[in-house]
Amino acid sequence: MVTRTPALVERMRPHAASIFGQMSSLAQASGAINLGQGFPDEDGPAELQDIARAAIADGRGNQYPPAHGLPDLRLAVAEHQSRFYGLSIDPDTEVVIGTGASEVLQSALLALCEPGDEVVVFEPWFDLYGAGIALAGATRVSVPLRPPSYRPDIDALADAITARTRVLLLNSPHNPTGVVFTREELQAIADLAVEHDLIVLSDEAYAHLWFDGHPHIPISTLPGMFERTISVGSGGKSFSFTGWKIGWGSGPQDLIAAVRVVRQHLSYVSGGPFQYAIAAGLRLPDAYFDGLRAQMQTKRDLLTGGLRSLGFEVTESQGTYFATSDLGPFARIEGRNVDGRQMCEWLPDHAGVAAIPIQVFCDDPELGAQSIRWAFGKADDTLIEALTRLQKVVRL
Ligand code: PMP
């Protein structure tokens, strides 16, 4: 037998297991309804599917599109940023297209961080950030968002910034908590970024998924912030086609040029025909975006209302397609106290529903130990069936 050191490099070993894969396979094995993974189970607009199909049929995008994205898609991103946020962006130099928001985020971290630089991020955080920071050889510095409100603590953020801090990695609307940062919170964060001359990497994958009176505000729209911010968007989340993997980044030329260098050496290009469809998506009338929000808000109300009536304490979800709760009636299972992970491992087999424990998004094991994330971007019937299943177990 050949003996050698483990194949996986040390810096990636802590990132080996994906909780989403683990919970999805538990859900699949037991036939549970998967309220764990964050993808909608209803496809987005049929007209965008037609455009992708026509592009394939007509031979548009079947061969390598331009490295930094189809010019018309870059133009559509610039128009979108102007239409929704009043930002003026040069599509030739200030936009980059990537394989989902994921690749833009990872390229940015790899492009901007020297080994040993610090990246400050609120936790719980989306798991891809941890892997991206580790790949870059940078150091993750987490600042807790504490349940049940999960509002950002600006003093704690200020304390986390050091002379080695290079990037502030923000995410609003925030996965997994559903918090949408207010203008005041963003202004306080922006003040710190300016004071310490930080680059802000702003993950706005859920930009079009905000609810009742909690509008998404890109931090790049605040005074002095455009020149230090990369805003990242996701076609998957904005148009309910998460499998197409088209994302974009926009920002000042020097930052986007840096991201482009790394990104072109990762996937080079991706999803040619889908780029045509996402360009059309970005130009859809307001009614589409209003409709998406209204539809998701109804689903949020359905799931969170149901969870509350079962005895869960649910934090108001202001955006994304996630809501968080405490362990509610499952804080004790079979006569013993459990944490979120134990509850989520038990739930698929015994209740036929899968969810995600918040602790897997945290460096601090205590922070998310009593919190659960539920995905509500599912068909109404699916949500109702999940609640019915939970109710049966609660009643036992
Ligand atoms: N950011 C956040 C906060 C996400 O939740 C996700 C997807 N779950 C992404 C980025 C990645 O988006 P994409 O699928 O466009 O790569």
mmCIF file of C-alpha atoms and ligand atoms in Angstrom:
data_model
loop_
_atom_site.group_PDB
_atom_site.id
_atom_site.type_symbol
_atom_site.label_atom_id
_atom_site.label_comp_id
_atom_site.label_asym_id
_atom_site.label_seq_id
_atom_site.Cartn_x
_atom_site.Cartn_y
_atom_site.Cartn_z
ATOM 1 C CA MET A 1 0.000 0.000 0.000
ATOM 2 C CA VAL A 2 1.272 3.461 -0.846
ATOM 3 C CA THR A 3 1.614 5.645 2.234
ATOM 4 C CA ARG A 4 1.548 9.359 1.819
ATOM 5 C CA THR A 5 0.339 12.452 3.567
ATOM 6 C CA PRO A 6 -3.397 13.110 3.229
ATOM 7 C CA ALA A 7 -4.338 14.137 -0.294
ATOM 8 C CA LEU A 8 -6.269 17.230 0.732
ATOM 9 C CA VAL A 9 -4.183 20.289 1.615
ATOM 10 C CA GLU A 10 -4.314 21.207 5.261
ATOM 11 C CA ARG A 11 -6.023 24.552 4.783
ATOM 12 C CA MET A 12 -9.034 22.881 3.163
ATOM 13 C CA ARG A 13 -9.469 20.050 5.657
ATOM 14 C CA PRO A 14 -11.809 21.994 7.939
ATOM 15 C CA HIS A 15 -14.019 22.585 4.892
ATOM 16 C CA ALA A 16 -14.291 18.979 3.768
ATOM 17 C CA ALA A 17 -17.859 18.199 4.838
ATOM 18 C CA SER A 18 -20.762 20.154 3.417
ATOM 19 C CA ILE A 19 -23.713 20.224 5.759
ATOM 20 C CA PHE A 20 -25.996 20.778 2.773
ATOM 21 C CA GLY A 21 -24.863 17.544 1.166
ATOM 22 C CA GLN A 22 -25.157 15.699 4.475
ATOM 23 C CA MET A 23 -28.665 16.938 5.235
ATOM 24 C CA SER A 24 -29.846 16.475 1.655
ATOM 25 C CA SER A 25 -28.710 12.850 1.646
ATOM 26 C CA LEU A 26 -30.392 12.285 5.018
ATOM 27 C CA ALA A 27 -33.540 13.826 3.519
ATOM 28 C CA GLN A 28 -33.291 11.671 0.416
ATOM 29 C CA ALA A 29 -32.651 8.444 2.321
ATOM 30 C CA SER A 30 -35.703 8.974 4.520
ATOM 31 C CA GLY A 31 -38.002 10.558 1.941
ATOM 32 C CA ALA A 32 -38.078 13.742 4.012
ATOM 33 C CA ILE A 33 -39.191 17.113 2.673
ATOM 34 C CA ASN A 34 -35.991 19.073 2.227
ATOM 35 C CA LEU A 35 -36.324 22.489 3.850
ATOM 36 C CA GLY A 36 -32.557 22.424 4.233
ATOM 37 C CA GLN A 37 -30.978 23.369 0.962
ATOM 38 C CA GLY A 38 -31.665 26.831 -0.404
ATOM 39 C CA PHE A 39 -32.994 26.384 -3.886
ATOM 40 C CA PRO A 40 -36.507 27.131 -5.097
ATOM 41 C CA ASP A 41 -38.452 24.118 -6.314
ATOM 42 C CA GLU A 42 -40.372 26.168 -8.879
ATOM 43 C CA ASP A 43 -38.458 27.300 -11.971
ATOM 44 C CA GLY A 44 -38.214 30.958 -12.971
ATOM 45 C CA PRO A 45 -39.779 32.711 -16.002
ATOM 46 C CA ALA A 46 -40.568 30.481 -19.008
ATOM 47 C CA GLU A 47 -39.505 33.292 -21.375
ATOM 48 C CA LEU A 48 -35.943 33.065 -20.038
ATOM 49 C CA GLN A 49 -35.929 29.324 -20.676
ATOM 50 C CA ASP A 50 -37.061 30.044 -24.245
ATOM 51 C CA ILE A 51 -34.197 32.488 -24.717
ATOM 52 C CA ALA A 52 -31.627 29.958 -23.457
ATOM 53 C CA ARG A 53 -33.098 27.253 -25.717
ATOM 54 C CA ALA A 54 -33.125 29.585 -28.725
ATOM 55 C CA ALA A 55 -29.513 30.592 -28.066
ATOM 56 C CA ILE A 56 -28.465 26.936 -28.125
ATOM 57 C CA ALA A 57 -30.513 26.254 -31.258
ATOM 58 C CA ASP A 58 -29.136 29.335 -33.037
ATOM 59 C CA GLY A 59 -25.549 28.600 -32.087
ATOM 60 C CA ARG A 60 -25.193 31.632 -29.815
ATOM 61 C CA GLY A 61 -22.981 30.999 -26.819
ATOM 62 C CA ASN A 62 -22.263 27.362 -27.672
ATOM 63 C CA GLN A 63 -18.590 28.220 -28.034
ATOM 64 C CA TYR A 64 -16.497 30.183 -25.536
ATOM 65 C CA PRO A 65 -18.106 33.571 -24.953
ATOM 66 C CA PRO A 66 -15.777 36.525 -24.143
ATOM 67 C CA ALA A 67 -13.718 35.921 -20.993
ATOM 68 C CA HIS A 68 -15.253 38.606 -18.778
ATOM 69 C CA GLY A 69 -18.788 37.946 -19.935
ATOM 70 C CA LEU A 70 -20.963 38.566 -22.950
ATOM 71 C CA PRO A 71 -20.872 42.338 -23.690
ATOM 72 C CA ASP A 72 -24.664 42.493 -23.722
ATOM 73 C CA LEU A 73 -24.884 40.804 -20.328
ATOM 74 C CA ARG A 74 -22.319 43.220 -18.896
ATOM 75 C CA LEU A 75 -24.417 46.051 -20.323
ATOM 76 C CA ALA A 76 -27.549 44.544 -18.767
ATOM 77 C CA VAL A 77 -25.795 44.400 -15.366
ATOM 78 C CA ALA A 78 -24.808 48.068 -15.704
ATOM 79 C CA GLU A 79 -28.385 49.009 -16.679
ATOM 80 C CA HIS A 80 -29.736 46.993 -13.745
ATOM 81 C CA GLN A 81 -27.442 48.740 -11.236
ATOM 82 C CA SER A 82 -28.527 52.101 -12.667
ATOM 83 C CA ARG A 83 -32.245 51.275 -12.760
ATOM 84 C CA PHE A 84 -32.509 49.866 -9.248
ATOM 85 C CA TYR A 85 -29.779 51.744 -7.382
ATOM 86 C CA GLY A 86 -28.884 54.825 -9.435
ATOM 87 C CA LEU A 87 -25.286 53.618 -9.887
ATOM 88 C CA SER A 88 -23.422 54.601 -13.022
ATOM 89 C CA ILE A 89 -21.238 51.714 -14.166
ATOM 90 C CA ASP A 90 -19.079 51.210 -17.236
ATOM 91 C CA PRO A 91 -19.977 47.773 -18.656
ATOM 92 C CA ASP A 92 -16.591 47.479 -20.383
ATOM 93 C CA THR A 93 -14.413 47.896 -17.307
ATOM 94 C CA GLU A 94 -16.566 47.790 -14.187
ATOM 95 C CA VAL A 95 -18.451 44.488 -14.568
ATOM 96 C CA VAL A 96 -17.323 40.879 -14.481
ATOM 97 C CA ILE A 97 -19.475 37.808 -15.181
ATOM 98 C CA GLY A 98 -18.768 34.566 -13.354
ATOM 99 C CA THR A 99 -19.968 31.033 -12.759
ATOM 100 C CA GLY A 100 -22.551 32.124 -10.246
ATOM 101 C CA ALA A 101 -22.040 34.617 -7.465
ATOM 102 C CA SER A 102 -19.864 31.869 -5.988
ATOM 103 C CA GLU A 103 -17.058 32.188 -8.501
ATOM 104 C CA VAL A 104 -17.067 35.984 -8.352
ATOM 105 C CA LEU A 105 -16.784 35.866 -4.555
ATOM 106 C CA GLN A 106 -14.009 33.283 -4.545
ATOM 107 C CA SER A 107 -12.121 35.089 -7.330
ATOM 108 C CA ALA A 108 -12.358 38.331 -5.384
ATOM 109 C CA LEU A 109 -10.966 36.750 -2.218
ATOM 110 C CA LEU A 110 -8.129 35.112 -4.177
ATOM 111 C CA ALA A 111 -7.415 38.328 -6.065
ATOM 112 C CA LEU A 112 -7.457 40.690 -3.111
ATOM 113 C CA CYS A 113 -5.920 38.818 -0.173
ATOM 114 C CA GLU A 114 -2.263 38.110 0.454
ATOM 115 C CA PRO A 115 -1.552 35.175 2.794
ATOM 116 C CA GLY A 116 -2.018 36.419 6.338
ATOM 117 C CA ASP A 117 -4.421 39.215 5.450
ATOM 118 C CA GLU A 118 -7.555 39.240 7.567
ATOM 119 C CA VAL A 119 -11.078 39.071 6.227
ATOM 120 C CA VAL A 120 -13.762 40.226 8.637
ATOM 121 C CA VAL A 121 -17.132 38.581 8.229
ATOM 122 C CA PHE A 122 -20.311 38.419 10.266
ATOM 123 C CA GLU A 123 -21.177 34.965 11.546
ATOM 124 C CA PRO A 124 -23.227 32.846 11.055
ATOM 125 C CA TRP A 125 -21.751 32.975 7.541
ATOM 126 C CA PHE A 126 -22.417 31.198 4.258
ATOM 127 C CA ASP A 127 -19.997 28.237 4.139
ATOM 128 C CA LEU A 128 -18.383 29.196 0.851
ATOM 129 C CA TYR A 129 -16.753 32.217 2.521
ATOM 130 C CA GLY A 130 -14.770 30.054 4.910
ATOM 131 C CA ALA A 131 -13.441 27.942 2.049
ATOM 132 C CA GLY A 132 -12.621 30.988 -0.103
ATOM 133 C CA ILE A 133 -10.748 32.743 2.681
ATOM 134 C CA ALA A 134 -8.811 29.539 3.405
ATOM 135 C CA LEU A 135 -7.951 29.036 -0.276
ATOM 136 C CA ALA A 136 -6.539 32.565 -0.361
ATOM 137 C CA GLY A 137 -4.401 31.765 2.692
ATOM 138 C CA ALA A 138 -6.123 34.615 4.506
ATOM 139 C CA THR A 139 -7.415 34.603 8.064
ATOM 140 C CA ARG A 140 -11.109 34.683 8.886
ATOM 141 C CA VAL A 141 -12.182 36.984 11.690
ATOM 142 C CA SER A 142 -15.817 36.421 12.616
ATOM 143 C CA VAL A 143 -18.081 38.934 14.303
ATOM 144 C CA PRO A 144 -21.215 37.399 15.836
ATOM 145 C CA LEU A 145 -24.769 38.240 14.860
ATOM 146 C CA ARG A 146 -26.601 37.085 17.968
ATOM 147 C CA PRO A 147 -30.040 35.464 18.040
ATOM 148 C CA PRO A 148 -32.864 36.175 18.228
ATOM 149 C CA SER A 149 -32.511 39.546 16.413
ATOM 150 C CA TYR A 150 -29.184 38.876 14.635
ATOM 151 C CA ARG A 151 -28.629 42.642 14.167
ATOM 152 C CA PRO A 152 -25.012 43.645 13.437
ATOM 153 C CA ASP A 153 -23.078 44.913 16.472
ATOM 154 C CA ILE A 154 -21.017 47.822 15.158
ATOM 155 C CA ASP A 155 -18.805 48.036 18.258
ATOM 156 C CA ALA A 156 -17.908 44.357 17.903
ATOM 157 C CA LEU A 157 -17.155 44.957 14.234
ATOM 158 C CA ALA A 158 -14.884 47.903 15.095
ATOM 159 C CA ASP A 159 -13.047 45.724 17.649
ATOM 160 C CA ALA A 160 -12.443 43.015 15.035
ATOM 161 C CA ILE A 161 -10.649 45.341 12.601
ATOM 162 C CA THR A 162 -6.840 45.334 12.839
ATOM 163 C CA ALA A 163 -3.926 46.618 10.780
ATOM 164 C CA ARG A 164 -4.051 43.288 8.867
ATOM 165 C CA THR A 165 -7.697 43.632 7.861
ATOM 166 C CA ARG A 166 -7.956 43.794 4.095
ATOM 167 C CA VAL A 167 -11.539 42.912 3.251
ATOM 168 C CA LEU A 168 -14.883 43.328 4.944
ATOM 169 C CA LEU A 169 -17.118 40.581 3.591
ATOM 170 C CA LEU A 170 -20.763 41.567 3.900
ATOM 171 C CA ASN A 171 -23.933 39.741 3.018
ATOM 172 C CA SER A 172 -27.297 41.488 2.994
ATOM 173 C CA PRO A 173 -29.993 40.189 2.646
ATOM 174 C CA HIS A 174 -28.239 37.731 4.925
ATOM 175 C CA ASN A 175 -28.080 33.958 4.620
ATOM 176 C CA PRO A 176 -28.864 32.194 6.950
ATOM 177 C CA THR A 177 -30.583 34.714 9.258
ATOM 178 C CA GLY A 178 -32.875 36.572 6.838
ATOM 179 C CA VAL A 179 -31.677 39.922 8.238
ATOM 180 C CA VAL A 180 -31.583 42.882 5.821
ATOM 181 C CA PHE A 181 -29.143 45.535 7.007
ATOM 182 C CA THR A 182 -30.694 48.997 7.461
ATOM 183 C CA ARG A 183 -29.293 52.181 5.963
ATOM 184 C CA GLU A 184 -28.078 53.213 9.444
ATOM 185 C CA GLU A 185 -26.282 49.896 9.959
ATOM 186 C CA LEU A 186 -24.724 50.074 6.508
ATOM 187 C CA GLN A 187 -23.636 53.662 7.106
ATOM 188 C CA ALA A 188 -21.911 52.668 10.350
ATOM 189 C CA ILE A 189 -20.174 49.799 8.537
ATOM 190 C CA ALA A 190 -19.223 52.138 5.674
ATOM 191 C CA ASP A 191 -17.729 54.631 8.150
ATOM 192 C CA LEU A 192 -15.457 51.873 9.487
ATOM 193 C CA ALA A 193 -14.494 50.787 5.971
ATOM 194 C CA VAL A 194 -13.518 54.355 5.063
ATOM 195 C CA GLU A 195 -11.712 54.967 8.367
ATOM 196 C CA HIS A 196 -9.598 51.801 7.983
ATOM 197 C CA ASP A 197 -9.342 51.940 4.188
ATOM 198 C CA LEU A 198 -10.918 48.497 3.697
ATOM 199 C CA ILE A 199 -12.243 46.846 0.577
ATOM 200 C CA VAL A 200 -15.856 45.730 0.949
ATOM 201 C CA LEU A 201 -16.915 42.543 -0.769
ATOM 202 C CA SER A 202 -20.691 42.787 -0.737
ATOM 203 C CA ASP A 203 -22.553 39.563 -1.416
ATOM 204 C CA GLU A 204 -25.935 40.706 -2.724
ATOM 205 C CA ALA A 205 -27.055 37.351 -4.075
ATOM 206 C CA TYR A 206 -30.505 37.930 -2.524
ATOM 207 C CA ALA A 207 -30.810 41.559 -3.696
ATOM 208 C CA HIS A 208 -34.302 40.926 -5.102
ATOM 209 C CA LEU A 209 -35.556 38.872 -2.176
ATOM 210 C CA TRP A 210 -36.503 41.377 0.510
ATOM 211 C CA PHE A 211 -39.844 41.769 2.224
ATOM 212 C CA ASP A 212 -42.309 44.319 3.549
ATOM 213 C CA GLY A 213 -40.508 47.562 4.167
ATOM 214 C CA HIS A 214 -36.974 46.177 4.388
ATOM 215 C CA PRO A 215 -35.503 47.168 1.025
ATOM 216 C CA HIS A 216 -32.093 45.974 0.012
ATOM 217 C CA ILE A 217 -29.609 48.870 -0.046
ATOM 218 C CA PRO A 218 -26.270 48.176 -1.746
ATOM 219 C CA ILE A 219 -23.494 49.579 0.466
ATOM 220 C CA SER A 220 -21.829 50.851 -2.724
ATOM 221 C CA THR A 221 -24.558 53.517 -2.963
ATOM 222 C CA LEU A 222 -23.422 55.212 0.270
ATOM 223 C CA PRO A 223 -21.084 58.209 -0.035
ATOM 224 C CA GLY A 224 -17.475 57.233 -0.687
ATOM 225 C CA MET A 225 -18.261 53.540 -0.946
ATOM 226 C CA PHE A 226 -18.433 52.795 -4.675
ATOM 227 C CA GLU A 227 -14.679 53.097 -5.095
ATOM 228 C CA ARG A 228 -13.977 50.483 -2.417
ATOM 229 C CA THR A 229 -16.822 48.002 -2.979
ATOM 230 C CA ILE A 230 -17.369 44.964 -5.179
ATOM 231 C CA SER A 231 -21.100 44.161 -5.364
ATOM 232 C CA VAL A 232 -21.911 40.582 -6.264
ATOM 233 C CA GLY A 233 -25.198 39.397 -7.773
ATOM 234 C CA SER A 234 -26.676 36.005 -8.605
ATOM 235 C CA GLY A 235 -28.803 35.124 -11.621
ATOM 236 C CA GLY A 236 -29.704 31.885 -9.877
ATOM 237 C CA LYS A 237 -31.325 33.652 -6.933
ATOM 238 C CA SER A 238 -32.781 36.587 -8.872
ATOM 239 C CA PHE A 239 -34.495 34.442 -11.505
ATOM 240 C CA SER A 240 -34.952 31.071 -9.754
ATOM 241 C CA PHE A 241 -32.532 29.196 -11.994
ATOM 242 C CA THR A 242 -29.869 28.181 -9.498
ATOM 243 C CA GLY A 243 -28.518 25.500 -11.843
ATOM 244 C CA TRP A 244 -27.569 27.996 -14.550
ATOM 245 C CA LYS A 245 -24.783 29.493 -12.442
ATOM 246 C CA ILE A 246 -24.521 32.969 -13.909
ATOM 247 C CA GLY A 247 -23.395 35.667 -11.477
ATOM 248 C CA TRP A 248 -21.836 39.093 -11.735
ATOM 249 C CA GLY A 249 -19.645 41.535 -9.902
ATOM 250 C CA SER A 250 -19.589 45.295 -10.350
ATOM 251 C CA GLY A 251 -17.421 47.996 -8.869
ATOM 252 C CA PRO A 252 -14.520 50.321 -9.604
ATOM 253 C CA GLN A 253 -12.209 49.443 -12.452
ATOM 254 C CA ASP A 254 -9.135 48.567 -10.349
ATOM 255 C CA LEU A 255 -11.008 46.093 -8.160
ATOM 256 C CA ILE A 256 -12.899 44.510 -11.057
ATOM 257 C CA ALA A 257 -9.685 44.237 -13.093
ATOM 258 C CA ALA A 258 -8.120 42.281 -10.212
ATOM 259 C CA VAL A 259 -11.112 39.941 -9.958
ATOM 260 C CA ARG A 260 -11.083 39.399 -13.737
ATOM 261 C CA VAL A 261 -7.467 38.197 -13.633
ATOM 262 C CA VAL A 262 -8.207 35.403 -11.153
ATOM 263 C CA ARG A 263 -11.626 34.515 -12.495
ATOM 264 C CA GLN A 264 -10.404 33.971 -16.050
ATOM 265 C CA HIS A 265 -7.952 31.367 -14.711
ATOM 266 C CA LEU A 266 -10.688 29.501 -12.863
ATOM 267 C CA SER A 267 -13.564 28.708 -15.239
ATOM 268 C CA TYR A 268 -12.428 31.135 -17.991
ATOM 269 C CA VAL A 269 -16.055 31.413 -19.167
ATOM 270 C CA SER A 270 -19.309 29.663 -18.415
ATOM 271 C CA GLY A 271 -22.878 29.127 -19.489
ATOM 272 C CA GLY A 272 -22.807 30.922 -22.859
ATOM 273 C CA PRO A 273 -26.482 30.407 -23.787
ATOM 274 C CA PHE A 274 -27.576 31.172 -20.222
ATOM 275 C CA GLN A 275 -25.803 34.519 -20.371
ATOM 276 C CA TYR A 276 -28.291 35.616 -23.070
ATOM 277 C CA ALA A 277 -31.198 34.541 -20.893
ATOM 278 C CA ILE A 278 -29.908 36.274 -17.757
ATOM 279 C CA ALA A 279 -29.327 39.497 -19.750
ATOM 280 C CA ALA A 280 -33.027 39.382 -20.649
ATOM 281 C CA GLY A 281 -33.884 38.591 -17.032
ATOM 282 C CA LEU A 282 -32.103 41.680 -15.763
ATOM 283 C CA ARG A 283 -34.240 43.734 -18.165
ATOM 284 C CA LEU A 284 -37.579 42.221 -17.086
ATOM 285 C CA PRO A 285 -40.164 44.808 -16.034
ATOM 286 C CA ASP A 286 -40.585 45.796 -12.383
ATOM 287 C CA ALA A 287 -43.675 43.580 -12.220
ATOM 288 C CA TYR A 288 -41.440 40.509 -12.354
ATOM 289 C CA PHE A 289 -39.264 41.592 -9.427
ATOM 290 C CA ASP A 290 -42.273 42.777 -7.395
ATOM 291 C CA GLY A 291 -44.010 39.482 -8.122
ATOM 292 C CA LEU A 292 -41.015 37.404 -7.011
ATOM 293 C CA ARG A 293 -40.875 39.241 -3.705
ATOM 294 C CA ALA A 294 -44.621 39.002 -3.143
ATOM 295 C CA GLN A 295 -44.597 35.284 -3.911
ATOM 296 C CA MET A 296 -41.696 34.611 -1.526
ATOM 297 C CA GLN A 297 -43.249 36.751 1.175
ATOM 298 C CA THR A 298 -46.433 34.665 1.003
ATOM 299 C CA LYS A 299 -44.348 31.514 1.376
ATOM 300 C CA ARG A 300 -42.444 33.035 4.264
ATOM 301 C CA ASP A 301 -45.722 33.832 6.014
ATOM 302 C CA LEU A 302 -47.043 30.348 5.381
ATOM 303 C CA LEU A 303 -44.008 28.591 6.831
ATOM 304 C CA THR A 304 -43.200 30.966 9.686
ATOM 305 C CA GLY A 305 -46.868 31.236 10.719
ATOM 306 C CA GLY A 306 -47.040 27.450 10.831
ATOM 307 C CA LEU A 307 -43.817 27.119 12.795
ATOM 308 C CA ARG A 308 -44.993 29.692 15.324
ATOM 309 C CA SER A 309 -48.254 27.839 15.852
ATOM 310 C CA LEU A 310 -46.210 24.709 16.590
ATOM 311 C CA GLY A 311 -44.348 26.544 19.340
ATOM 312 C CA PHE A 312 -41.174 27.727 17.597
ATOM 313 C CA GLU A 313 -39.835 31.197 18.261
ATOM 314 C CA VAL A 314 -39.220 32.492 14.734
ATOM 315 C CA THR A 315 -37.055 35.516 13.948
ATOM 316 C CA GLU A 316 -38.694 37.822 11.416
ATOM 317 C CA SER A 317 -37.205 37.014 8.014
ATOM 318 C CA GLN A 318 -36.744 40.313 6.171
ATOM 319 C CA GLY A 319 -35.194 38.787 3.070
ATOM 320 C CA THR A 320 -33.633 35.717 1.345
ATOM 321 C CA TYR A 321 -35.644 32.508 1.324
ATOM 322 C CA PHE A 322 -34.675 31.507 4.806
ATOM 323 C CA ALA A 323 -36.196 31.911 8.242
ATOM 324 C CA THR A 324 -34.542 31.010 11.513
ATOM 325 C CA SER A 325 -36.106 29.724 14.669
ATOM 326 C CA ASP A 326 -35.168 28.241 18.009
ATOM 327 C CA LEU A 327 -35.551 24.481 18.564
ATOM 328 C CA GLY A 328 -39.140 24.963 19.723
ATOM 329 C CA PRO A 329 -40.892 21.702 20.619
ATOM 330 C CA PHE A 330 -37.761 19.738 19.671
ATOM 331 C CA ALA A 331 -35.455 21.260 22.280
ATOM 332 C CA ARG A 332 -35.972 17.963 24.139
ATOM 333 C CA ILE A 333 -36.072 14.758 22.167
ATOM 334 C CA GLU A 334 -36.674 11.344 23.725
ATOM 335 C CA GLY A 335 -36.194 12.778 27.192
ATOM 336 C CA ARG A 336 -32.918 14.636 26.670
ATOM 337 C CA ASN A 337 -31.914 18.173 25.757
ATOM 338 C CA VAL A 338 -30.476 18.450 22.257
ATOM 339 C CA ASP A 339 -28.717 21.086 20.203
ATOM 340 C CA GLY A 340 -29.593 22.145 16.652
ATOM 341 C CA ARG A 341 -27.364 19.601 14.978
ATOM 342 C CA GLN A 342 -28.850 16.723 16.970
ATOM 343 C CA MET A 343 -32.344 17.964 16.233
ATOM 344 C CA CYS A 344 -31.622 18.229 12.494
ATOM 345 C CA GLU A 345 -30.097 14.742 12.420
ATOM 346 C CA TRP A 346 -33.185 13.335 14.154
ATOM 347 C CA LEU A 347 -35.834 15.219 12.215
ATOM 348 C CA PRO A 348 -35.687 13.571 8.734
ATOM 349 C CA ASP A 349 -36.230 10.036 10.052
ATOM 350 C CA HIS A 350 -38.753 10.889 12.715
ATOM 351 C CA ALA A 351 -40.703 13.793 11.250
ATOM 352 C CA GLY A 352 -39.981 13.464 7.532
ATOM 353 C CA VAL A 353 -38.615 17.016 7.292
ATOM 354 C CA ALA A 354 -35.028 18.250 6.884
ATOM 355 C CA ALA A 355 -33.644 21.600 8.084
ATOM 356 C CA ILE A 356 -30.163 23.026 8.729
ATOM 357 C CA PRO A 357 -28.616 23.762 12.135
ATOM 358 C CA ILE A 358 -27.226 27.307 12.310
ATOM 359 C CA GLN A 359 -24.179 26.127 14.292
ATOM 360 C CA VAL A 360 -22.587 24.823 11.095
ATOM 361 C CA PHE A 361 -22.346 28.445 9.893
ATOM 362 C CA CYS A 362 -20.494 29.569 13.041
ATOM 363 C CA ASP A 363 -16.942 29.593 14.412
ATOM 364 C CA ASP A 364 -18.358 30.001 17.888
ATOM 365 C CA PRO A 365 -20.026 26.636 18.640
ATOM 366 C CA GLU A 366 -22.358 28.228 21.184
ATOM 367 C CA LEU A 367 -23.621 30.976 18.881
ATOM 368 C CA GLY A 368 -25.895 28.877 16.701
ATOM 369 C CA ALA A 369 -26.386 25.852 18.920
ATOM 370 C CA GLN A 370 -30.046 26.620 19.565
ATOM 371 C CA SER A 371 -31.021 27.897 16.117
ATOM 372 C CA ILE A 372 -32.377 26.271 12.980
ATOM 373 C CA ARG A 373 -32.608 27.506 9.389
ATOM 374 C CA TRP A 374 -35.690 26.678 7.340
ATOM 375 C CA ALA A 375 -35.901 27.291 3.570
ATOM 376 C CA PHE A 376 -39.340 28.465 2.461
ATOM 377 C CA GLY A 377 -38.738 28.866 -1.299
ATOM 378 C CA LYS A 378 -40.828 25.762 -1.947
ATOM 379 C CA ALA A 379 -44.221 24.984 -3.463
ATOM 380 C CA ASP A 380 -47.056 25.904 -1.088
ATOM 381 C CA ASP A 381 -48.243 22.277 -0.947
ATOM 382 C CA THR A 382 -44.740 21.194 0.060
ATOM 383 C CA LEU A 383 -44.645 23.740 2.884
ATOM 384 C CA ILE A 384 -48.095 22.703 4.088
ATOM 385 C CA GLU A 385 -47.120 19.028 4.021
ATOM 386 C CA ALA A 386 -43.922 19.770 5.964
ATOM 387 C CA LEU A 387 -45.918 21.621 8.639
ATOM 388 C CA THR A 388 -48.444 18.788 8.830
ATOM 389 C CA ARG A 389 -45.636 16.283 9.333
ATOM 390 C CA LEU A 390 -44.046 18.387 12.062
ATOM 391 C CA GLN A 391 -47.395 18.824 13.748
ATOM 392 C CA LYS A 392 -47.947 15.060 13.908
ATOM 393 C CA VAL A 393 -44.659 14.576 15.763
ATOM 394 C CA VAL A 394 -45.244 17.519 18.090
ATOM 395 C CA ARG A 395 -48.588 15.991 19.078
ATOM 396 C CA LEU A 396 -47.078 12.572 19.947
HETATM 397 N N1 PMP B 1 -24.120 34.010 -1.584
HETATM 398 C C1 PMP B 1 -25.039 33.513 -0.762
HETATM 399 C C2 PMP B 1 -25.307 34.219 0.523
HETATM 400 C C3 PMP B 1 -25.726 32.348 -1.102
HETATM 401 O O1 PMP B 1 -26.638 31.842 -0.268
HETATM 402 C C4 PMP B 1 -25.426 31.707 -2.325
HETATM 403 C C5 PMP B 1 -26.099 30.434 -2.765
HETATM 404 N N2 PMP B 1 -26.638 29.649 -1.806
HETATM 405 C C6 PMP B 1 -24.446 32.262 -3.147
HETATM 406 C C7 PMP B 1 -23.814 33.420 -2.756
HETATM 407 C C8 PMP B 1 -24.036 31.603 -4.432
HETATM 408 O O2 PMP B 1 -24.837 31.997 -5.488
HETATM 409 P P1 PMP B 1 -24.661 31.319 -6.920
HETATM 410 O O3 PMP B 1 -25.519 30.112 -6.957
HETATM 411 O O4 PMP B 1 -25.102 32.397 -7.876
HETATM 412 O O5 PMP B 1 -23.222 30.963 -7.095
#
